[in-house]
Each structure stands twice: as structure tokens, then as C-alpha cells.
PDB file of C-alpha atoms in Angstrom:
ATOM      1  CA  UNK A   1       0.000   0.000   0.000  1.00 89.00           C
ATOM      2  CA  UNK A   2       1.383   3.375  -1.050  1.00 94.00           C
ATOM      3  CA  UNK A   3       0.100   6.259   1.081  1.00 92.00           C
ATOM      4  CA  UNK A   4       0.050   9.794  -0.331  1.00 90.00           C
ATOM      5  CA  UNK A   5       1.596  12.015   2.357  1.00 91.00           C
ATOM      6  CA  UNK A   6       1.170  15.269   0.426  1.00 87.00           C
ATOM      7  CA  UNK A   7      -1.173  17.698   2.230  1.00 93.00           C
ATOM      8  CA  UNK A   8      -3.663  18.585  -0.484  1.00 94.00           C
ATOM      9  CA  UNK A   9      -5.133  21.344   1.705  1.00 95.00           C
ATOM     10  CA  UNK A  10      -1.816  23.087   2.424  1.00 95.00           C
ATOM     11  CA  UNK A  11      -2.449  25.870  -0.100  1.00 96.00           C
ATOM     12  CA  UNK A  12      -6.043  26.597   0.903  1.00 96.00           C
ATOM     13  CA  UNK A  13      -7.029  29.848   2.596  1.00 96.00           C
ATOM     14  CA  UNK A  14      -8.652  29.581   6.049  1.00 96.00           C
ATOM     15  CA  UNK A  15     -12.064  29.989   4.376  1.00 96.00           C
ATOM     16  CA  UNK A  16     -11.329  27.316   1.791  1.00 96.00           C
ATOM     17  CA  UNK A  17      -9.971  24.971   4.438  1.00 97.00           C
ATOM     18  CA  UNK A  18     -13.155  25.407   6.465  1.00 97.00           C
ATOM     19  CA  UNK A  19     -15.288  24.346   3.490  1.00 97.00           C
ATOM     20  CA  UNK A  20     -12.971  21.382   2.789  1.00 97.00           C
ATOM     21  CA  UNK A  21     -13.191  20.220   6.411  1.00 97.00           C
ATOM     22  CA  UNK A  22     -16.979  20.558   6.378  1.00 97.00           C
ATOM     23  CA  UNK A  23     -17.082  18.575   3.124  1.00 97.00           C
ATOM     24  CA  UNK A  24     -15.092  15.559   4.297  1.00 97.00           C
ATOM     25  CA  UNK A  25     -16.780  15.600   7.733  1.00 97.00           C
ATOM     26  CA  UNK A  26     -20.243  15.111   6.252  1.00 97.00           C
ATOM     27  CA  UNK A  27     -21.493  18.615   7.003  1.00 98.00           C
ATOM     28  CA  UNK A  28     -23.241  20.910   4.543  1.00 98.00           C
ATOM     29  CA  UNK A  29     -20.582  22.718   2.537  1.00 98.00           C
ATOM     30  CA  UNK A  30     -20.314  25.161  -0.380  1.00 97.00           C
ATOM     31  CA  UNK A  31     -19.599  22.934  -3.359  1.00 96.00           C
ATOM     32  CA  UNK A  32     -19.230  25.952  -5.655  1.00 95.00           C
ATOM     33  CA  UNK A  33     -16.576  27.589  -3.455  1.00 96.00           C
ATOM     34  CA  UNK A  34     -13.699  28.644  -5.760  1.00 96.00           C
ATOM     35  CA  UNK A  35     -11.097  26.765  -3.737  1.00 96.00           C
ATOM     36  CA  UNK A  36     -13.130  23.556  -3.780  1.00 97.00           C
ATOM     37  CA  UNK A  37     -13.409  24.046  -7.529  1.00 97.00           C
ATOM     38  CA  UNK A  38      -9.638  24.543  -7.757  1.00 97.00           C
ATOM     39  CA  UNK A  39      -9.032  21.202  -6.067  1.00 97.00           C
ATOM     40  CA  UNK A  40     -11.533  19.633  -8.446  1.00 97.00           C
ATOM     41  CA  UNK A  41      -9.578  20.989 -11.412  1.00 97.00           C
ATOM     42  CA  UNK A  42      -6.320  19.602  -9.995  1.00 97.00           C
ATOM     43  CA  UNK A  43      -7.896  16.148  -9.856  1.00 98.00           C
ATOM     44  CA  UNK A  44      -9.258  16.505 -13.394  1.00 98.00           C
ATOM     45  CA  UNK A  45      -5.785  17.215 -14.759  1.00 98.00           C
ATOM     46  CA  UNK A  46      -4.474  14.031 -13.150  1.00 98.00           C
ATOM     47  CA  UNK A  47      -7.228  11.647 -14.219  1.00 98.00           C
ATOM     48  CA  UNK A  48      -7.261  13.048 -17.746  1.00 98.00           C
ATOM     49  CA  UNK A  49      -3.523  12.416 -17.978  1.00 98.00           C
ATOM     50  CA  UNK A  50      -4.083   8.889 -16.659  1.00 98.00           C
ATOM     51  CA  UNK A  51      -6.795   8.147 -19.197  1.00 98.00           C
ATOM     52  CA  UNK A  52      -4.527   9.167 -22.076  1.00 97.00           C
ATOM     53  CA  UNK A  53      -1.758   6.712 -21.193  1.00 97.00           C
ATOM     54  CA  UNK A  54      -1.243   3.488 -23.153  1.00 95.00           C
ATOM     55  CA  UNK A  55      -1.669   0.132 -21.452  1.00 92.00           C
ATOM     56  CA  UNK A  56       2.046  -0.612 -21.472  1.00 94.00           C
ATOM     57  CA  UNK A  57       2.868   2.607 -19.599  1.00 96.00           C
ATOM     58  CA  UNK A  58       2.534   0.870 -16.253  1.00 95.00           C
ATOM     59  CA  UNK A  59       5.015   3.026 -14.330  1.00 97.00           C
ATOM     60  CA  UNK A  60       3.364   6.243 -15.493  1.00 97.00           C
ATOM     61  CA  UNK A  61      -0.097   4.953 -14.625  1.00 97.00           C
ATOM     62  CA  UNK A  62       1.068   3.925 -11.183  1.00 97.00           C
ATOM     63  CA  UNK A  63       2.720   7.294 -10.564  1.00 97.00           C
ATOM     64  CA  UNK A  64      -0.513   9.151 -11.297  1.00 97.00           C
ATOM     65  CA  UNK A  65      -2.555   6.833  -9.066  1.00 97.00           C
ATOM     66  CA  UNK A  66      -0.135   7.453  -6.200  1.00 97.00           C
ATOM     67  CA  UNK A  67      -0.436  11.203  -6.749  1.00 96.00           C
ATOM     68  CA  UNK A  68      -4.221  11.275  -7.201  1.00 97.00           C
ATOM     69  CA  UNK A  69      -5.482   8.956  -4.455  1.00 98.00           C
ATOM     70  CA  UNK A  70      -5.097   9.001  -0.670  1.00 97.00           C
ATOM     71  CA  UNK A  71      -3.596   5.518  -0.864  1.00 97.00           C
ATOM     72  CA  UNK A  72      -3.445   2.689  -3.377  1.00 98.00           C
ATOM     73  CA  UNK A  73      -2.504  -0.973  -2.949  1.00 98.00           C
ATOM     74  CA  UNK A  74      -0.573  -3.304  -5.191  1.00 97.00           C
ATOM     75  CA  UNK A  75      -1.829  -4.799  -8.462  1.00 97.00           C
ATOM     76  CA  UNK A  76      -4.503  -2.152  -9.089  1.00 98.00           C
ATOM     77  CA  UNK A  77      -5.761  -1.594 -12.612  1.00 97.00           C
ATOM     78  CA  UNK A  78      -8.166   1.142 -13.668  1.00 98.00           C
ATOM     79  CA  UNK A  79      -9.528   1.268 -17.206  1.00 97.00           C
ATOM     80  CA  UNK A  80     -10.246   4.571 -18.987  1.00 96.00           C
ATOM     81  CA  UNK A  81     -12.190   6.747 -18.785  1.00 96.00           C
ATOM     82  CA  UNK A  82     -11.943   7.008 -15.025  1.00 98.00           C
ATOM     83  CA  UNK A  83     -13.255  10.206 -13.455  1.00 98.00           C
ATOM     84  CA  UNK A  84     -13.428  11.472  -9.904  1.00 98.00           C
ATOM     85  CA  UNK A  85     -14.229  14.598  -7.914  1.00 97.00           C
ATOM     86  CA  UNK A  86     -11.226  15.206  -5.650  1.00 97.00           C
ATOM     87  CA  UNK A  87      -9.283  11.958  -5.928  1.00 97.00           C
ATOM     88  CA  UNK A  88      -7.573  12.598  -2.631  1.00 96.00           C
ATOM     89  CA  UNK A  89     -10.483  11.147  -0.658  1.00 98.00           C
ATOM     90  CA  UNK A  90     -10.244   7.750  -2.422  1.00 98.00           C
ATOM     91  CA  UNK A  91      -8.499   4.744  -0.878  1.00 98.00           C
ATOM     92  CA  UNK A  92      -8.047   1.608  -2.993  1.00 98.00           C
ATOM     93  CA  UNK A  93      -6.835  -1.728  -1.631  1.00 98.00           C
ATOM     94  CA  UNK A  94      -4.710  -4.303  -3.435  1.00 98.00           C
ATOM     95  CA  UNK A  95      -5.757  -6.440  -6.425  1.00 98.00           C
ATOM     96  CA  UNK A  96      -8.614  -4.081  -7.343  1.00 98.00           C
ATOM     97  CA  UNK A  97      -9.955  -3.896 -10.877  1.00 98.00           C
ATOM     98  CA  UNK A  98     -12.026  -0.922 -12.017  1.00 98.00           C
ATOM     99  CA  UNK A  99     -13.543  -1.301 -15.459  1.00 98.00           C
ATOM    100  CA  UNK A 100     -14.405   1.307 -18.098  1.00 98.00           C
ATOM    101  CA  UNK A 101     -16.110   4.642 -17.343  1.00 98.00           C
ATOM    102  CA  UNK A 102     -16.163   4.532 -13.553  1.00 98.00           C
ATOM    103  CA  UNK A 103     -17.117   7.772 -11.777  1.00 98.00           C
ATOM    104  CA  UNK A 104     -16.303   8.408  -8.107  1.00 98.00           C
ATOM    105  CA  UNK A 105     -17.618  11.593  -6.514  1.00 98.00           C
ATOM    106  CA  UNK A 106     -15.335  11.502  -3.487  1.00 98.00           C
ATOM    107  CA  UNK A 107     -16.284  14.660  -1.629  1.00 98.00           C
ATOM    108  CA  UNK A 108     -16.440  12.353   1.378  1.00 98.00           C
ATOM    109  CA  UNK A 109     -14.062   9.374   1.719  1.00 98.00           C
ATOM    110  CA  UNK A 110     -14.577   6.441  -0.636  1.00 98.00           C
ATOM    111  CA  UNK A 111     -12.805   3.290   0.545  1.00 98.00           C
ATOM    112  CA  UNK A 112     -12.321   0.159  -1.572  1.00 98.00           C
ATOM    113  CA  UNK A 113     -10.929  -2.980   0.056  1.00 98.00           C
ATOM    114  CA  UNK A 114      -8.771  -5.701  -1.451  1.00 98.00           C
ATOM    115  CA  UNK A 115      -9.993  -7.660  -4.496  1.00 98.00           C
ATOM    116  CA  UNK A 116     -12.825  -5.243  -5.193  1.00 98.00           C
ATOM    117  CA  UNK A 117     -14.037  -5.606  -8.778  1.00 98.00           C
ATOM    118  CA  UNK A 118     -16.044  -2.859 -10.440  1.00 98.00           C
ATOM    119  CA  UNK A 119     -17.797  -3.479 -13.766  1.00 98.00           C
ATOM    120  CA  UNK A 120     -18.236  -0.857 -16.521  1.00 98.00           C
ATOM    121  CA  UNK A 121     -20.128   2.388 -15.980  1.00 98.00           C
ATOM    122  CA  UNK A 122     -20.371   2.175 -12.188  1.00 98.00           C
ATOM    123  CA  UNK A 123     -20.934   5.334 -10.130  1.00 98.00           C
ATOM    124  CA  UNK A 124     -19.908   5.833  -6.502  1.00 98.00           C
ATOM    125  CA  UNK A 125     -21.620   9.080  -5.509  1.00 98.00           C
ATOM    126  CA  UNK A 126     -20.660  10.171  -2.001  1.00 98.00           C
ATOM    127  CA  UNK A 127     -22.109  13.661  -2.358  1.00 97.00           C
ATOM    128  CA  UNK A 128     -25.617  15.013  -2.786  1.00 96.00           C
ATOM    129  CA  UNK A 129     -27.038  18.452  -3.589  1.00 97.00           C
ATOM    130  CA  UNK A 130     -29.424  20.139  -1.158  1.00 97.00           C
ATOM    131  CA  UNK A 131     -33.108  19.376  -1.621  1.00 97.00           C
ATOM    132  CA  UNK A 132     -34.152  22.992  -1.115  1.00 98.00           C
ATOM    133  CA  UNK A 133     -33.908  24.878  -4.409  1.00 98.00           C
ATOM    134  CA  UNK A 134     -32.516  28.120  -2.974  1.00 97.00           C
ATOM    135  CA  UNK A 135     -29.795  26.235  -1.077  1.00 97.00           C
ATOM    136  CA  UNK A 136     -29.092  24.017  -4.062  1.00 97.00           C
ATOM    137  CA  UNK A 137     -28.624  26.849  -6.574  1.00 96.00           C
ATOM    138  CA  UNK A 138     -26.242  28.542  -4.142  1.00 96.00           C
ATOM    139  CA  UNK A 139     -24.008  25.474  -3.969  1.00 96.00           C
ATOM    140  CA  UNK A 140     -25.125  23.631  -0.849  1.00 97.00           C
ATOM    141  CA  UNK A 141     -24.048  19.970  -0.808  1.00 98.00           C
ATOM    142  CA  UNK A 142     -23.543  17.249   1.775  1.00 98.00           C
ATOM    143  CA  UNK A 143     -21.332  14.179   1.402  1.00 98.00           C
ATOM    144  CA  UNK A 144     -21.276  10.848   3.250  1.00 98.00           C
ATOM    145  CA  UNK A 145     -18.603   8.123   3.112  1.00 98.00           C
ATOM    146  CA  UNK A 146     -18.838   4.989   0.968  1.00 98.00           C
ATOM    147  CA  UNK A 147     -17.134   1.763   2.035  1.00 98.00           C
ATOM    148  CA  UNK A 148     -16.786  -1.199  -0.337  1.00 98.00           C
ATOM    149  CA  UNK A 149     -15.288  -4.057   1.665  1.00 98.00           C
ATOM    150  CA  UNK A 150     -12.899  -6.804   0.511  1.00 98.00           C
ATOM    151  CA  UNK A 151     -14.015  -9.025  -2.339  1.00 98.00           C
ATOM    152  CA  UNK A 152     -17.113  -7.080  -3.365  1.00 98.00           C
ATOM    153  CA  UNK A 153     -18.179  -7.239  -7.013  1.00 98.00           C
ATOM    154  CA  UNK A 154     -20.277  -4.370  -8.386  1.00 98.00           C
ATOM    155  CA  UNK A 155     -22.065  -5.250 -11.630  1.00 98.00           C
ATOM    156  CA  UNK A 156     -22.387  -2.998 -14.663  1.00 98.00           C
ATOM    157  CA  UNK A 157     -24.183   0.326 -14.251  1.00 98.00           C
ATOM    158  CA  UNK A 158     -24.430  -0.052 -10.457  1.00 98.00           C
ATOM    159  CA  UNK A 159     -24.871   3.184  -8.494  1.00 98.00           C
ATOM    160  CA  UNK A 160     -23.781   3.420  -4.848  1.00 98.00           C
ATOM    161  CA  UNK A 161     -24.933   6.450  -2.858  1.00 98.00           C
ATOM    162  CA  UNK A 162     -23.270   8.230   0.047  1.00 98.00           C
ATOM    163  CA  UNK A 163     -23.408   6.710   3.520  1.00 98.00           C
ATOM    164  CA  UNK A 164     -23.446   3.122   2.221  1.00 98.00           C
ATOM    165  CA  UNK A 165     -21.242   0.205   3.301  1.00 98.00           C
ATOM    166  CA  UNK A 166     -21.251  -2.997   1.229  1.00 98.00           C
ATOM    167  CA  UNK A 167     -20.059  -6.000   3.222  1.00 98.00           C
ATOM    168  CA  UNK A 168     -17.230  -8.371   2.403  1.00 98.00           C
ATOM    169  CA  UNK A 169     -17.683 -10.646  -0.601  1.00 98.00           C
ATOM    170  CA  UNK A 170     -21.137  -9.429  -1.596  1.00 98.00           C
ATOM    171  CA  UNK A 171     -22.282  -9.089  -5.205  1.00 98.00           C
ATOM    172  CA  UNK A 172     -24.463  -6.226  -6.441  1.00 98.00           C
ATOM    173  CA  UNK A 173     -26.419  -7.070  -9.587  1.00 98.00           C
ATOM    174  CA  UNK A 174     -26.151  -4.982 -12.745  1.00 98.00           C
ATOM    175  CA  UNK A 175     -28.208  -1.798 -12.820  1.00 98.00           C
ATOM    176  CA  UNK A 176     -28.840  -1.720  -9.071  1.00 98.00           C
ATOM    177  CA  UNK A 177     -28.987   1.457  -7.009  1.00 98.00           C
ATOM    178  CA  UNK A 178     -27.573   0.922  -3.522  1.00 98.00           C
ATOM    179  CA  UNK A 179     -29.107   3.367  -1.045  1.00 98.00           C
ATOM    180  CA  UNK A 180     -28.586   1.457   2.224  1.00 98.00           C
ATOM    181  CA  UNK A 181     -25.962  -0.830   3.752  1.00 98.00           C
ATOM    182  CA  UNK A 182     -25.639  -4.337   2.311  1.00 98.00           C
ATOM    183  CA  UNK A 183     -24.360  -7.122   4.622  1.00 98.00           C
ATOM    184  CA  UNK A 184     -21.465  -9.425   3.827  1.00 98.00           C
ATOM    185  CA  UNK A 185     -21.774 -12.504   1.660  1.00 98.00           C
ATOM    186  CA  UNK A 186     -25.025 -11.818  -0.179  1.00 98.00           C
ATOM    187  CA  UNK A 187     -26.421 -11.064  -3.621  1.00 98.00           C
ATOM    188  CA  UNK A 188     -28.384  -7.806  -3.791  1.00 98.00           C
ATOM    189  CA  UNK A 189     -30.232  -6.380  -6.789  1.00 98.00           C
ATOM    190  CA  UNK A 190     -32.810  -3.759  -7.675  1.00 98.00           C
ATOM    191  CA  UNK A 191     -33.649  -0.094  -7.258  1.00 97.00           C
ATOM    192  CA  UNK A 192     -33.304   0.343  -4.376  1.00 98.00           C
ATOM    193  CA  UNK A 193     -31.027  -2.692  -4.008  1.00 98.00           C
ATOM    194  CA  UNK A 194     -32.366  -5.452  -1.772  1.00 98.00           C
ATOM    195  CA  UNK A 195     -30.768  -8.667  -0.582  1.00 98.00           C
ATOM    196  CA  UNK A 196     -32.227 -11.605  -2.501  1.00 98.00           C
ATOM    197  CA  UNK A 197     -30.130 -14.447  -1.065  1.00 98.00           C
ATOM    198  CA  UNK A 198     -26.869 -15.404   0.622  1.00 98.00           C
ATOM    199  CA  UNK A 199     -23.845 -16.629  -1.322  1.00 98.00           C
ATOM    200  CA  UNK A 200     -23.309 -20.260  -0.254  1.00 97.00           C
ATOM    201  CA  UNK A 201     -21.130 -23.282  -0.973  1.00 95.00           C
ATOM    202  CA  UNK A 202     -23.668 -24.226  -3.646  1.00 95.00           C
ATOM    203  CA  UNK A 203     -22.453 -21.263  -5.699  1.00 96.00           C
ATOM    204  CA  UNK A 204     -19.016 -22.806  -6.124  1.00 94.00           C
ATOM    205  CA  UNK A 205     -18.403 -24.316  -9.566  1.00 94.00           C
ATOM    206  CA  UNK A 206     -15.295 -26.369  -8.829  1.00 93.00           C
ATOM    207  CA  UNK A 207     -13.121 -23.925 -10.737  1.00 93.00           C
ATOM    208  CA  UNK A 208     -10.440 -23.548  -8.062  1.00 92.00           C
ATOM    209  CA  UNK A 209     -10.108 -27.306  -7.661  1.00 92.00           C
ATOM    210  CA  UNK A 210      -9.790 -27.763 -11.415  1.00 92.00           C
ATOM    211  CA  UNK A 211      -7.078 -25.112 -11.689  1.00 91.00           C
ATOM    212  CA  UNK A 212      -5.216 -26.551  -8.686  1.00 91.00           C
ATOM    213  CA  UNK A 213      -5.281 -30.030 -10.232  1.00 91.00           C
ATOM    214  CA  UNK A 214      -4.115 -28.646 -13.555  1.00 87.00           C
ATOM    215  CA  UNK A 215      -1.215 -26.797 -11.935  1.00 91.00           C
ATOM    216  CA  UNK A 216      -0.240 -29.850  -9.892  1.00 89.00           C
ATOM    217  CA  UNK A 217      -0.095 -31.935 -13.059  1.00 87.00           C
ATOM    218  CA  UNK A 218       2.390 -29.626 -14.765  1.00 80.00           C
TER     219      UNK A 218
END
């Protein structure tokens, strides 16, 4: 795990720092504040540079991930076109795979565990605009953390909203919208996503045993 020790808030004014602290703490903050927007632009420059790299530019891709995210584990691969809000509030564990066109609005922390797999066109949306129109048009937002635990698989076009934790090893079916916590070891689908059944031994196909026997025979 490589941890980014750079203080992304070091160049903020006291007013900008107050809005940043409110943002990551889950309080209502001014999303349109010029210094919040400046940090958003900094992240955009990094993920756009990442998306333009070729697949064999592994060192360059890794360098941008280590600069963009709060921390990133080993053996992480992110397909283009990845987009995020701040980048610095994202933590990614080892052996993660993030497929095409993922969007992470990380105004609050977004944490991915080890072996998290994300299918194409998934959105992790930690932030939300104010419901009141006057507050909304003046930039009021509130963000809540998202936690995706080890071994979770998010199917294509899944949306995960702020304040949600998805438990270890669970699978979220394609097109689902996750608005509440999902426990470990289950399949959940729908809008809003609901648990339909646990993942059990009956779901095993014998694949691991077949590969182990094949390797042993070499």
C-alpha cells in the first residue's frame, strides 16, 4: 500500500480549508466555493492524464494513481475513462480492478478494500445536492462516506450512494442502485437494491479445484 503524504489542503485559505473540512466531515458545505473548484480541477488534470496513457505505460499509470489517491494498494488496474471529484479522498486496496467509465464523486471518503471488482459504468456518488432549491442553486451539498469491503463485485451500471457500506464478498447485480448498507456474503439487486439471497457453498463451480489439479499436473 502506497500512502500519499502530500497535504492537499496546504495551499487553501482559512475559508477554503473550512469548506474542505466541512465537506469531508459530512457537514453541509459550499460545493461551488472557488477553492473547492480549484481542487476539483487539480484532480481533473491528473485523471485526464491517466486516461490518455497506453496500457504498457505501467510506471506512469502507477505514478498518477499514487499522486491522485489518498492511498493505493498493489496490483490495481483502472480502465479509462476514469473520473473522480477530488481523488484525494479515495483509498483503494490491493488487487482491485475498475472497469471502463467509472465515476467516483469523493467529496467524502470512498474506501475500496482488497480484491474489489467494479464493472463498466459504475458510479460511486458520495455527495448530494441540497433538496431545497434556494440552497441548491447557491451550492449547498452534503457528502457521506462509501465503504466497499474486501471481495465485493459491483455489476455494470451499479450506483452506490453516500453513507453506504457494502459487506465483504457481496455481489451487487447490474443496474442496481444501492441506497442502504448491504451485509457481507449476499447477492443484492434492484432499485433500491435489496438482498435476494446469501452466497453459499452451492455457488461454487469447482473452478479452483480444477485449476489446482491442472497446476499440480504440470
